XYZ file of C-alpha atoms in Angstrom:
348
model
C -89.490 24.849 36.387
C -87.319 27.542 34.805
C -84.071 26.693 33.004
C -81.891 29.482 31.566
C -84.984 31.637 30.924
C -86.751 28.629 29.423
C -89.689 26.984 31.096
C -90.155 23.231 31.366
C -93.685 21.833 31.512
C -94.436 18.170 32.228
C -97.785 16.933 30.923
C -99.285 13.559 31.804
C -101.748 12.074 29.327
C -105.076 11.396 31.004
C -108.166 9.319 30.277
C -109.451 8.949 26.702
C -106.800 11.099 25.034
C -107.132 12.416 21.466
C -105.178 10.314 18.979
C -102.738 13.083 18.036
C -99.907 14.201 20.303
C -100.485 17.926 19.720
C -104.178 17.655 20.565
C -103.508 15.511 23.634
C -100.922 17.906 25.041
C -103.207 20.888 24.411
C -105.989 19.063 26.270
C -104.005 17.929 29.318
C -101.535 20.818 29.722
C -102.342 23.104 32.682
C -104.686 25.920 31.684
C -102.395 28.446 33.324
C -99.785 27.777 30.609
C -102.067 29.024 27.839
C -100.727 26.484 25.336
C -102.765 26.195 22.138
C -102.609 23.177 19.852
C -100.999 25.324 17.140
C -98.202 26.417 19.457
C -97.652 22.884 20.733
C -97.463 21.557 17.166
C -94.720 24.095 16.401
C -92.826 23.158 19.560
C -93.006 19.501 18.528
C -91.642 20.250 15.067
C -88.880 22.339 16.683
C -87.776 19.373 18.800
C -88.947 20.905 22.100
C -91.243 18.011 23.104
C -89.904 14.717 24.431
C -90.912 11.549 26.236
C -88.385 9.697 28.409
C -85.637 11.858 26.964
C -86.483 11.114 23.325
C -87.602 14.093 21.239
C -90.695 13.678 19.070
C -90.963 15.654 15.807
C -94.382 14.538 14.569
C -97.454 16.400 15.895
C -99.702 13.503 14.834
C -97.754 10.941 16.884
C -100.096 8.485 18.638
C -100.268 8.807 22.427
C -101.323 6.592 25.302
C -102.805 7.224 28.712
C -100.191 7.653 31.435
C -97.384 8.896 29.207
C -95.434 11.879 30.548
C -94.321 14.406 27.969
C -91.860 17.221 28.613
C -92.306 20.544 26.816
C -89.470 23.057 26.702
C -90.763 26.587 26.242
C -88.489 29.268 24.864
C -88.591 32.826 26.133
C -92.046 34.151 25.433
C -91.049 37.074 23.247
C -92.607 39.827 25.317
C -89.245 41.369 26.213
C -87.905 42.213 29.638
C -90.515 42.855 32.307
C -89.535 46.056 34.082
C -90.591 47.288 37.531
C -93.183 50.024 37.337
C -94.783 52.066 40.097
C -98.447 51.094 40.157
C -100.811 51.610 43.077
C -101.607 48.207 44.546
C -104.403 47.329 46.962
C -102.379 44.909 49.093
C -104.448 42.777 51.468
C -101.597 40.660 52.881
C -97.857 40.328 52.464
C -94.994 38.408 54.026
C -91.626 37.140 52.844
C -93.229 34.258 50.929
C -96.295 35.635 49.174
C -98.503 38.653 48.544
C -102.294 38.943 48.169
C -103.617 41.800 46.042
C -107.126 43.065 45.301
C -106.901 43.657 41.538
C -109.073 46.392 40.016
C -110.993 45.800 36.807
C -109.053 46.923 33.750
C -105.632 45.847 35.031
C -103.911 43.063 33.061
C -102.185 40.497 35.281
C -98.972 39.929 33.311
C -97.240 41.126 30.125
C -97.993 39.584 26.743
C -96.956 40.446 23.198
C -98.147 43.983 22.505
C -98.839 44.650 26.182
C -95.514 44.857 28.010
C -96.172 47.612 30.533
C -98.777 48.700 33.023
C -99.591 45.196 34.271
C -100.005 43.890 37.790
C -96.687 42.068 37.450
C -94.881 45.317 36.593
C -96.298 46.760 39.805
C -95.380 43.705 41.864
C -91.793 43.823 40.613
C -91.568 47.451 41.741
C -93.096 46.741 45.136
C -91.435 43.414 46.005
C -87.746 42.720 46.423
C -88.169 39.527 44.464
C -90.706 37.107 42.987
C -90.519 33.385 42.333
C -88.738 32.246 39.186
C -90.586 28.975 38.687
C -92.158 30.339 35.528
C -90.847 32.468 32.663
C -89.706 36.068 33.352
C -92.967 37.549 32.083
C -94.865 35.339 34.571
C -92.589 35.681 37.627
C -94.569 34.983 40.778
C -97.879 34.531 38.957
C -99.633 31.450 40.331
C -103.107 32.087 38.875
C -104.819 34.776 36.835
C -107.944 36.877 36.621
C -109.291 38.281 33.362
C -108.424 41.907 32.700
C -111.970 43.085 33.402
C -112.585 40.812 36.402
C -111.818 42.456 39.726
C -110.799 40.791 42.948
C -108.285 38.796 44.946
C -105.142 37.213 43.562
C -102.122 35.642 45.288
C -98.565 35.861 43.906
C -95.507 33.979 45.151
C -92.220 35.536 46.201
C -90.259 32.293 46.643
C -90.053 29.186 44.503
C -91.143 26.948 47.385
C -94.271 29.018 47.932
C -95.037 29.050 44.222
C -94.787 25.277 43.987
C -96.846 24.822 47.157
C -99.608 27.131 45.964
C -99.611 25.623 42.480
C -100.086 22.187 44.028
C -103.109 23.425 45.991
C -104.635 24.872 42.834
C -103.986 21.621 40.949
C -105.615 19.563 43.732
C -108.574 22.009 43.888
C -107.858 22.914 47.520
C -108.041 26.681 47.001
C -111.351 28.368 47.868
C -112.210 30.930 45.203
C -115.617 32.551 45.366
C -116.976 35.151 43.002
C -119.864 37.596 43.084
C -121.617 37.818 39.730
C -124.540 39.766 38.276
C -126.252 37.891 35.457
C -129.160 38.371 33.114
C -132.222 36.292 33.845
C -133.456 34.462 36.933
C -131.518 31.187 37.357
C -133.313 28.615 39.452
C -136.552 30.618 39.522
C -138.554 27.978 37.638
C -138.227 24.487 36.215
C -137.378 25.938 32.809
C -134.450 27.925 34.188
C -130.889 26.879 34.966
C -130.912 23.921 37.329
C -133.263 21.921 35.121
C -131.160 21.888 31.971
C -128.917 19.107 30.751
C -125.496 19.571 32.317
C -126.829 21.327 35.404
C -128.542 20.177 38.564
C -129.752 21.570 41.861
C -127.860 20.176 44.841
C -128.605 20.582 48.536
C -128.984 24.047 50.003
C -130.085 25.592 46.741
C -126.673 25.110 45.117
C -126.754 24.788 41.333
C -124.024 22.711 39.728
C -122.992 23.415 36.130
C -120.844 20.901 34.266
C -119.598 21.179 30.714
C -116.228 20.583 29.036
C -114.507 23.814 28.011
C -112.198 24.298 25.048
C -111.433 26.676 22.214
C -114.476 27.636 20.180
C -114.539 26.117 16.697
C -116.112 29.317 15.372
C -113.813 31.827 17.047
C -110.440 30.637 18.342
C -110.152 33.695 20.587
C -113.143 32.494 22.583
C -113.806 29.491 24.783
C -116.925 27.342 24.550
C -118.657 24.356 26.115
C -117.784 21.368 23.924
C -118.970 17.798 23.652
C -115.518 16.577 22.593
C -111.912 17.637 23.136
C -112.707 20.073 25.925
C -111.404 20.032 29.495
C -113.733 18.858 32.238
C -115.076 21.853 34.167
C -117.504 22.283 37.071
C -118.882 25.560 38.422
C -121.281 25.902 41.328
C -123.506 28.838 42.182
C -126.032 29.993 44.704
C -128.588 32.703 44.007
C -128.199 35.512 46.518
C -130.914 37.748 45.113
C -133.388 37.780 42.222
C -134.144 41.209 40.746
C -137.411 40.096 39.201
C -138.447 43.473 37.811
C -135.068 43.914 36.131
C -134.857 40.249 35.043
C -131.395 39.913 36.571
C -129.808 38.105 39.505
C -126.981 38.390 42.005
C -125.016 35.144 42.374
C -122.231 33.617 44.402
C -120.125 31.318 42.194
C -117.246 29.030 43.051
C -114.951 26.809 41.039
C -114.243 23.129 41.292
C -111.921 23.467 38.309
C -110.100 26.511 36.937
C -110.508 26.699 33.179
C -109.999 29.794 31.064
C -113.088 32.065 31.277
C -114.878 29.216 33.073
C -117.575 31.155 34.942
C -118.270 33.391 31.964
C -118.544 30.466 29.552
C -120.688 28.261 31.787
C -123.138 31.018 32.689
C -123.528 32.083 29.065
C -123.920 28.478 27.890
C -126.708 27.829 30.373
C -128.555 30.985 29.384
C -127.494 33.500 32.041
C -124.528 35.543 30.767
C -122.840 38.084 32.974
C -124.105 41.617 32.724
C -121.593 43.604 30.682
C -119.858 40.595 29.101
C -119.263 41.763 25.520
C -117.603 38.487 24.518
C -120.017 35.836 25.790
C -123.175 37.821 26.515
C -125.163 38.683 23.429
C -127.699 41.397 24.065
C -131.223 41.226 22.682
C -133.437 44.339 22.637
C -136.385 42.289 23.894
C -134.612 41.819 27.205
C -135.059 45.497 28.003
C -138.762 45.815 27.145
C -140.614 47.276 30.096
C -137.516 48.549 31.880
C -137.205 52.210 32.759
C -134.516 54.279 31.130
C -132.301 54.403 34.223
C -132.206 50.648 34.807
C -131.867 49.955 31.075
C -128.816 52.184 31.003
C -127.351 50.586 34.134
C -127.558 47.112 32.592
C -126.841 47.746 28.913
C -124.016 50.233 29.488
C -122.149 48.396 32.241
C -118.593 48.574 30.933
C -117.196 45.161 31.930
C -118.322 41.698 32.900
C -119.958 41.989 36.315
C -117.670 39.502 38.046
C -115.657 40.002 41.223
C -113.342 37.491 42.945
C -114.384 38.401 46.460
C -113.091 35.431 48.490
C -109.748 33.646 48.387
C -108.708 30.913 50.806
C -105.659 28.661 50.906
C -103.132 27.087 53.248
C -99.930 29.078 53.600
C -97.397 26.900 51.736
C -94.663 27.451 54.347
C -96.345 28.019 57.723
C -99.290 25.687 57.159
C -101.710 28.334 58.428
C -105.172 28.503 56.860
C -105.618 31.944 55.298
C -108.889 33.546 54.228
C -109.309 36.892 52.478
C -112.340 38.891 51.432
C -112.655 41.935 49.186
C -115.817 44.008 49.064
C -117.583 44.741 45.798
C -115.980 47.576 43.824
C -118.015 50.740 43.378
C -119.183 50.027 39.837
C -120.751 46.710 40.862
C -122.235 48.250 44.007
C -123.918 50.890 41.859
C -125.194 48.239 39.457
C -126.689 46.143 42.264
C -128.290 49.207 43.865
C -129.820 50.179 40.517
C -131.249 46.687 40.066
C -132.705 46.716 43.572
C -134.368 50.063 42.993
C -135.998 49.012 39.704
C -139.759 49.342 39.947
C -140.691 48.453 36.388
C -142.296 45.091 35.700
C -140.314 42.934 33.327
C -142.363 41.407 30.509
């Protein structure tokens, strides 16, 4: 909901909440809002958080399951978002919504210090209008992809479509499937992913990864799997191809939940980080022993996380039609996969 350029967020306290109000709201607020505990604490002290119409000024206020808290967000401080001509790979468009295949390197929406050159700037130039459910710097944005993740994304033109799509995301009715290239051979032996605590092999060779995700205690800019105070998260994957000689694998991943950096965090936590992930994928020289120079370069110098949102499916929020979209791998990932397939060196 948007009110005079201010956004209203309603958060319901779920099971086993933290004792403090600021921590509980940070835990149960939708991930798409990007609300940290520090920001929520400031909003509480500023009188922007209320329950049943009564403002609460103490961040350490005790909370109970089932309470509904209203957060009033001020303008986000990124300035006016201006239309900008940007080439868009549009896969579908009607009067209600637009589906775009986002290239790697393109930021989805403006943020402080990054006001121009985003997907939203391009959408504002291309579309006559976008939904105003969210703040001006998030107009039409229903969900996000990381800057260096390529693939399909849907944006809403009308408020009714935005609310309808957001409800499908919240109820986990949207089909989002990703192609990923990871280090290691998940599922190849009992010691690999699929036999570790928090993961299991389901029918049809599907591996299920479960682990709560929250801000890292060591680096607040990163997410991590946490035993406490994280948000429940489940990722599933299926191995499409093992590149045994290159000690890497091609995966299909899909989300049951949609937490920040979820696929990246889960894969890294369970020992198979994405190729090229400079944030969650630490590189060890031993991993490249026995690899030829060409394949070593292809893996170690890949310039982004090898993750592509290749499938997107949802029900059109107005017509009720089931819609499915697919986007082929971008050239850089095609070249990476081809290099891994051609590797003849034996990995030690």
